[in-house]
Short mmCIF file of C-alpha atoms and ligand atoms in Angstrom, two decimals:
data_model
loop_
_atom_site.label_atom_id
_atom_site.label_comp_id
_atom_site.label_asym_id
_atom_site.label_seq_id
_atom_site.Cartn_x
_atom_site.Cartn_y
_atom_site.Cartn_z
CA UNK A 1 1.25 -1.03 -18.29
CA UNK A 2 -2.77 -0.62 -18.20
CA UNK A 3 -4.55 -3.77 -16.79
CA UNK A 4 -7.93 -2.65 -17.09
CA UNK A 5 -8.19 0.85 -15.08
CA UNK A 6 -5.14 -0.20 -12.94
CA UNK A 7 -1.45 0.96 -13.52
CA UNK A 8 1.13 -1.72 -13.13
CA UNK A 9 4.76 -0.72 -13.29
CA UNK A 10 7.77 -2.92 -13.56
CA UNK A 11 10.80 -1.78 -11.58
CA UNK A 12 14.35 -2.99 -12.27
CA UNK A 13 16.52 -3.34 -9.22
CA UNK A 14 19.60 -4.76 -10.71
CA UNK A 15 21.02 -7.69 -12.65
CA UNK A 16 21.74 -11.38 -11.60
CA UNK A 17 24.52 -13.22 -13.21
CA UNK A 18 24.01 -16.66 -12.72
CA UNK A 19 26.14 -19.68 -13.21
CA UNK A 20 24.79 -22.25 -15.68
CA UNK A 21 24.64 -24.80 -13.01
CA UNK A 22 21.89 -22.52 -11.54
CA UNK A 23 19.75 -24.26 -14.17
CA UNK A 24 19.50 -27.99 -13.11
CA UNK A 25 20.56 -30.21 -16.06
CA UNK A 26 19.70 -27.61 -18.69
CA UNK A 27 21.44 -28.26 -21.90
CA UNK A 28 22.93 -24.68 -22.61
CA UNK A 29 24.15 -25.89 -26.17
CA UNK A 30 20.49 -25.98 -27.22
CA UNK A 31 19.90 -22.56 -25.72
CA UNK A 32 22.83 -20.42 -26.58
CA UNK A 33 20.61 -17.16 -26.54
CA UNK A 34 20.35 -17.58 -22.72
CA UNK A 35 24.25 -17.18 -22.15
CA UNK A 36 25.96 -13.77 -21.90
CA UNK A 37 29.59 -12.97 -23.24
CA UNK A 38 30.79 -13.93 -19.60
CA UNK A 39 29.44 -17.27 -19.96
CA UNK A 40 26.88 -16.71 -17.42
CA UNK A 41 23.00 -16.23 -17.58
CA UNK A 42 21.98 -12.67 -16.98
CA UNK A 43 18.51 -12.03 -15.59
CA UNK A 44 16.84 -8.77 -14.14
CA UNK A 45 16.02 -8.36 -10.62
CA UNK A 46 12.36 -7.29 -10.90
CA UNK A 47 9.74 -5.66 -8.75
CA UNK A 48 6.37 -4.51 -9.69
CA UNK A 49 4.33 -1.26 -8.50
CA UNK A 50 0.47 -1.20 -8.43
CA UNK A 51 -1.56 1.69 -7.45
CA UNK A 52 -5.14 0.53 -6.74
CA UNK A 53 -8.14 2.24 -4.91
CA UNK A 54 -5.86 4.84 -3.13
CA UNK A 55 -3.28 2.14 -1.90
CA UNK A 56 0.27 1.89 -3.37
CA UNK A 57 1.57 -1.67 -3.21
CA UNK A 58 5.04 -2.82 -3.93
CA UNK A 59 5.65 -6.32 -5.08
CA UNK A 60 9.12 -7.41 -4.02
CA UNK A 61 12.00 -4.97 -3.39
CA UNK A 62 15.03 -6.65 -5.10
CA UNK A 63 18.42 -7.35 -3.70
CA UNK A 64 19.17 -3.80 -2.21
CA UNK A 65 22.11 -1.83 -2.56
CA UNK A 66 24.78 -4.52 -2.29
CA UNK A 67 27.16 -6.21 -4.97
CA UNK A 68 27.90 -10.05 -4.81
CA UNK A 69 29.51 -12.52 -7.00
CA UNK A 70 26.06 -13.45 -8.58
CA UNK A 71 24.29 -10.18 -8.56
CA UNK A 72 24.24 -6.21 -8.12
CA UNK A 73 21.27 -4.77 -6.92
CA UNK A 74 20.05 -1.25 -5.53
CA UNK A 75 18.24 0.52 -8.44
CA UNK A 76 14.71 0.18 -6.75
CA UNK A 77 14.59 3.49 -4.86
CA UNK A 78 15.42 5.58 -8.21
CA UNK A 79 13.09 3.44 -10.02
CA UNK A 80 10.50 4.37 -7.93
CA UNK A 81 11.40 8.19 -7.79
CA UNK A 82 11.24 8.04 -11.55
CA UNK A 83 7.52 7.08 -11.21
CA UNK A 84 6.88 9.80 -8.47
CA UNK A 85 6.74 7.44 -5.61
CA UNK A 86 8.47 8.19 -2.41
CA UNK A 87 9.29 5.47 0.23
CA UNK A 88 6.79 6.63 2.65
CA UNK A 89 4.05 6.58 -0.04
CA UNK A 90 4.23 2.76 -0.11
CA UNK A 91 1.33 1.25 1.89
CA UNK A 92 1.82 -2.50 1.34
CA UNK A 93 4.96 -4.42 0.56
CA UNK A 94 4.23 -8.01 -0.83
CA UNK A 95 7.07 -10.36 -1.02
CA UNK A 96 6.69 -13.36 -3.25
CA UNK A 97 9.07 -15.18 -0.82
CA UNK A 98 11.99 -14.67 1.50
CA UNK A 99 14.97 -14.99 -0.78
CA UNK A 100 17.29 -12.16 -0.56
CA UNK A 101 16.89 -10.87 -4.24
CA UNK A 102 13.17 -10.20 -3.26
CA UNK A 103 13.53 -8.83 0.26
CA UNK A 104 17.04 -6.99 0.09
CA UNK A 105 15.35 -3.48 -0.29
CA UNK A 106 13.13 -3.80 2.85
CA UNK A 107 15.73 -2.36 5.18
CA UNK A 108 18.33 0.34 4.83
CA UNK A 109 20.54 1.30 7.77
CA UNK A 110 18.81 -1.05 10.13
CA UNK A 111 15.45 0.67 9.67
CA UNK A 112 12.41 -0.10 7.40
CA UNK A 113 13.15 1.37 3.96
CA UNK A 114 9.33 1.87 3.50
CA UNK A 115 8.41 3.29 6.86
CA UNK A 116 4.46 3.36 6.58
CA UNK A 117 4.32 -0.01 4.72
CA UNK A 118 2.84 -3.15 6.12
CA UNK A 119 5.02 -6.02 4.72
CA UNK A 120 3.47 -9.31 4.02
CA UNK A 121 4.88 -12.51 3.03
CA UNK A 122 4.03 -16.19 3.34
CA UNK A 123 4.18 -17.47 6.83
CA UNK A 124 5.37 -21.09 5.58
CA UNK A 125 8.78 -19.36 4.61
CA UNK A 126 9.50 -17.84 8.20
CA UNK A 127 10.82 -21.20 9.54
CA UNK A 128 13.44 -21.83 6.91
CA UNK A 129 14.48 -18.31 6.30
CA UNK A 130 14.31 -16.70 9.51
CA UNK A 131 14.16 -19.22 12.56
CA UNK A 132 16.69 -21.64 11.02
CA UNK A 133 18.99 -18.98 9.24
CA UNK A 134 22.33 -18.05 10.73
CA UNK A 135 21.88 -14.91 13.07
CA UNK A 136 24.11 -13.04 10.59
CA UNK A 137 22.11 -13.86 7.54
CA UNK A 138 20.94 -10.55 6.01
CA UNK A 139 17.51 -11.96 5.18
CA UNK A 140 17.03 -13.07 8.64
CA UNK A 141 18.15 -9.56 9.98
CA UNK A 142 15.85 -7.96 7.55
CA UNK A 143 12.90 -9.74 8.70
CA UNK A 144 13.91 -9.19 12.52
CA UNK A 145 14.14 -5.44 11.94
CA UNK A 146 10.71 -5.43 10.29
CA UNK A 147 9.27 -7.40 13.15
CA UNK A 148 10.79 -5.41 15.84
CA UNK A 149 9.30 -2.20 14.05
CA UNK A 150 5.77 -3.87 13.94
CA UNK A 151 5.58 -3.74 10.37
CA UNK A 152 4.94 -7.32 9.27
CA UNK A 153 1.42 -9.11 8.66
CA UNK A 154 1.14 -12.83 7.75
CA UNK A 155 0.14 -14.16 4.29
CA UNK A 156 -1.67 -17.26 4.64
CA UNK A 157 -4.21 -19.49 2.94
CA UNK A 158 -5.82 -19.12 -0.62
CA UNK A 159 -6.97 -16.27 -2.60
CA UNK A 160 -6.08 -13.42 -0.30
CA UNK A 161 -7.48 -10.10 -0.91
CA UNK A 162 -4.80 -7.16 -0.53
CA UNK A 163 -6.36 -4.29 -2.14
CA UNK A 164 -8.97 -3.69 -4.72
CA UNK A 165 -8.19 -5.81 -7.62
CA UNK A 166 -5.16 -7.22 -6.11
CA UNK A 167 -5.26 -10.97 -4.77
CA UNK A 168 -2.64 -13.20 -3.29
CA UNK A 169 -2.51 -17.06 -4.06
CA UNK A 170 -0.19 -19.61 -2.90
CA UNK A 171 2.56 -20.94 -5.45
CA UNK A 172 4.63 -23.21 -3.35
CA UNK A 173 7.57 -25.34 -4.21
CA UNK A 174 10.27 -22.71 -5.15
CA UNK A 175 9.93 -22.06 -1.30
CA UNK A 176 7.31 -23.28 1.04
CA UNK A 177 5.53 -20.05 1.53
CA UNK A 178 5.93 -18.60 -2.07
CA UNK A 179 2.88 -16.32 -3.35
CA UNK A 180 1.99 -15.08 -6.73
CA UNK A 181 -0.23 -12.22 -7.24
CA UNK A 182 -3.33 -11.48 -9.37
CA UNK A 183 -3.97 -8.06 -10.68
CA UNK A 184 -7.46 -7.56 -12.18
CA UNK A 185 -9.63 -4.74 -13.22
CA UNK A 186 -12.69 -4.85 -15.78
CA UNK A 187 -12.12 -7.93 -17.94
CA UNK A 188 -8.47 -7.80 -17.83
CA UNK A 189 -6.01 -10.04 -15.73
CA UNK A 190 -2.48 -10.19 -15.09
CA UNK A 191 -0.48 -12.70 -12.92
CA UNK A 192 2.83 -12.02 -11.19
CA UNK A 193 4.57 -15.15 -10.40
CA UNK A 194 7.60 -14.15 -8.26
CA UNK A 195 10.16 -16.95 -8.68
CA UNK A 196 7.27 -19.64 -9.08
CA UNK A 197 8.62 -19.44 -12.59
CA UNK A 198 12.09 -18.50 -13.09
CA UNK A 199 12.47 -18.28 -16.82
CA UNK A 200 9.84 -18.63 -19.76
CA UNK A 201 11.71 -21.83 -20.98
CA UNK A 202 10.00 -23.61 -18.10
CA UNK A 203 6.79 -23.53 -20.36
CA UNK A 204 8.75 -25.51 -22.83
CA UNK A 205 10.33 -27.60 -20.38
CA UNK A 206 8.27 -27.85 -17.32
CA UNK A 207 10.51 -30.07 -15.39
CA UNK A 208 13.45 -27.57 -15.70
CA UNK A 209 14.32 -26.77 -12.02
CA UNK A 210 16.79 -24.12 -10.56
CA UNK A 211 19.06 -24.93 -7.78
CA UNK A 212 17.29 -22.48 -5.39
CA UNK A 213 13.94 -24.49 -5.77
CA UNK A 214 13.38 -25.84 -2.38
CA UNK A 215 11.21 -28.60 -3.42
CA UNK A 216 11.59 -28.99 -7.26
CA UNK A 217 8.81 -31.76 -7.51
CA UNK A 218 6.41 -29.40 -5.78
CA UNK A 219 7.60 -26.24 -7.91
CA UNK A 220 7.12 -28.39 -11.12
CA UNK A 221 3.49 -29.38 -10.10
CA UNK A 222 2.86 -25.63 -9.38
CA UNK A 223 4.11 -24.56 -12.79
CA UNK A 224 2.08 -27.16 -14.43
CA UNK A 225 -1.10 -26.00 -12.65
CA UNK A 226 -0.39 -22.38 -13.55
CA UNK A 227 0.30 -23.25 -17.31
CA UNK A 228 -2.88 -25.23 -17.48
CA UNK A 229 -5.10 -22.46 -15.99
CA UNK A 230 -3.32 -19.88 -18.18
CA UNK A 231 -3.00 -21.56 -21.47
CA UNK A 232 -4.68 -20.05 -24.18
CA UNK A 233 -6.31 -17.32 -22.11
CA UNK A 234 -5.57 -13.38 -22.47
CA UNK A 235 -4.31 -13.30 -18.93
CA UNK A 236 -0.93 -11.55 -18.97
CA UNK A 237 1.78 -13.48 -17.00
CA UNK A 238 4.88 -11.99 -15.65
CA UNK A 239 7.68 -12.92 -13.14
CA UNK A 240 10.58 -11.37 -11.23
CA UNK A 241 13.30 -12.33 -13.62
CA UNK A 242 11.68 -12.67 -16.90
CA UNK A 243 13.60 -10.96 -19.83
CA UNK A 244 13.15 -7.23 -19.68
CA UNK A 245 10.53 -7.78 -17.03
CA UNK A 246 8.12 -8.15 -20.02
CA UNK A 247 4.71 -9.78 -19.29
CA UNK A 248 3.14 -12.03 -21.96
CA UNK A 249 0.56 -14.65 -22.65
CA UNK A 250 0.84 -18.49 -22.72
CA UNK A 251 0.14 -20.12 -26.09
CA UNK A 252 -0.62 -23.71 -26.28
CA UNK A 253 -3.10 -26.40 -27.62
CA UNK A 254 -0.46 -28.38 -29.81
CA UNK A 255 0.95 -30.37 -26.89
CA UNK A 256 3.56 -27.77 -26.48
CA UNK A 257 3.53 -24.52 -24.66
CA UNK A 258 5.04 -20.99 -25.38
CA UNK A 259 5.31 -17.67 -23.48
CA UNK A 260 4.89 -14.79 -25.94
CA UNK A 261 5.98 -11.39 -24.68
CA UNK A 262 3.34 -8.52 -25.45
ZN1 ZN B 1 14.50 -14.50 -7.31
#
């Protein structure tokens, strides 16, 4: 996908198969299209690649090569190979947040999977997902391996410049240190929202929470602020788990908002 002069690629690491209870209070009878034949909600595990100004940036790294009851990941390396990117080509990895389906591809065999990359994530996630996590927690061990290898750099404050045309913005609530990323080139712009928005239905039902929201009220306020800013604009919006990882636009103006892929 072209954003002005920049090349943005969606990469699919695998599939989450979530129980309906993941979506707090959602009436699935009114949304049968969301439910797969096994009674679960299937959503992709997305990552994005951006090459800008000689810098190769990977946004999120998926679940990694594991299979658990709710998900299977591990496709990211072959997805990168398919677009001509080797692990050592990646200069920067941005983590929208420290949930395992976003950082699971960072470490392979107890070593950084992207040996030359600086890995950046919101510092406000560190306490809960590293310091307070059990020592055997895979996410904690992942971040400890990267810290020991000297590969970590913090993400703090508003509007953090990452590379030409790429800026990080705090989008807290799903996790305390959650960041979204703004890609801009010429007069075109795309916003990648990680899990600040789990599904497009949250435009129509802004209070719809997911059980992994650390602070559901703050997450809802963040979503509302995002929609207000994007509604009716040409800005493309994407997230880590949107259907087929398609970006789209936020339509509104009639007291209701929609996500329109394309
Ligand atoms: Zn996620």
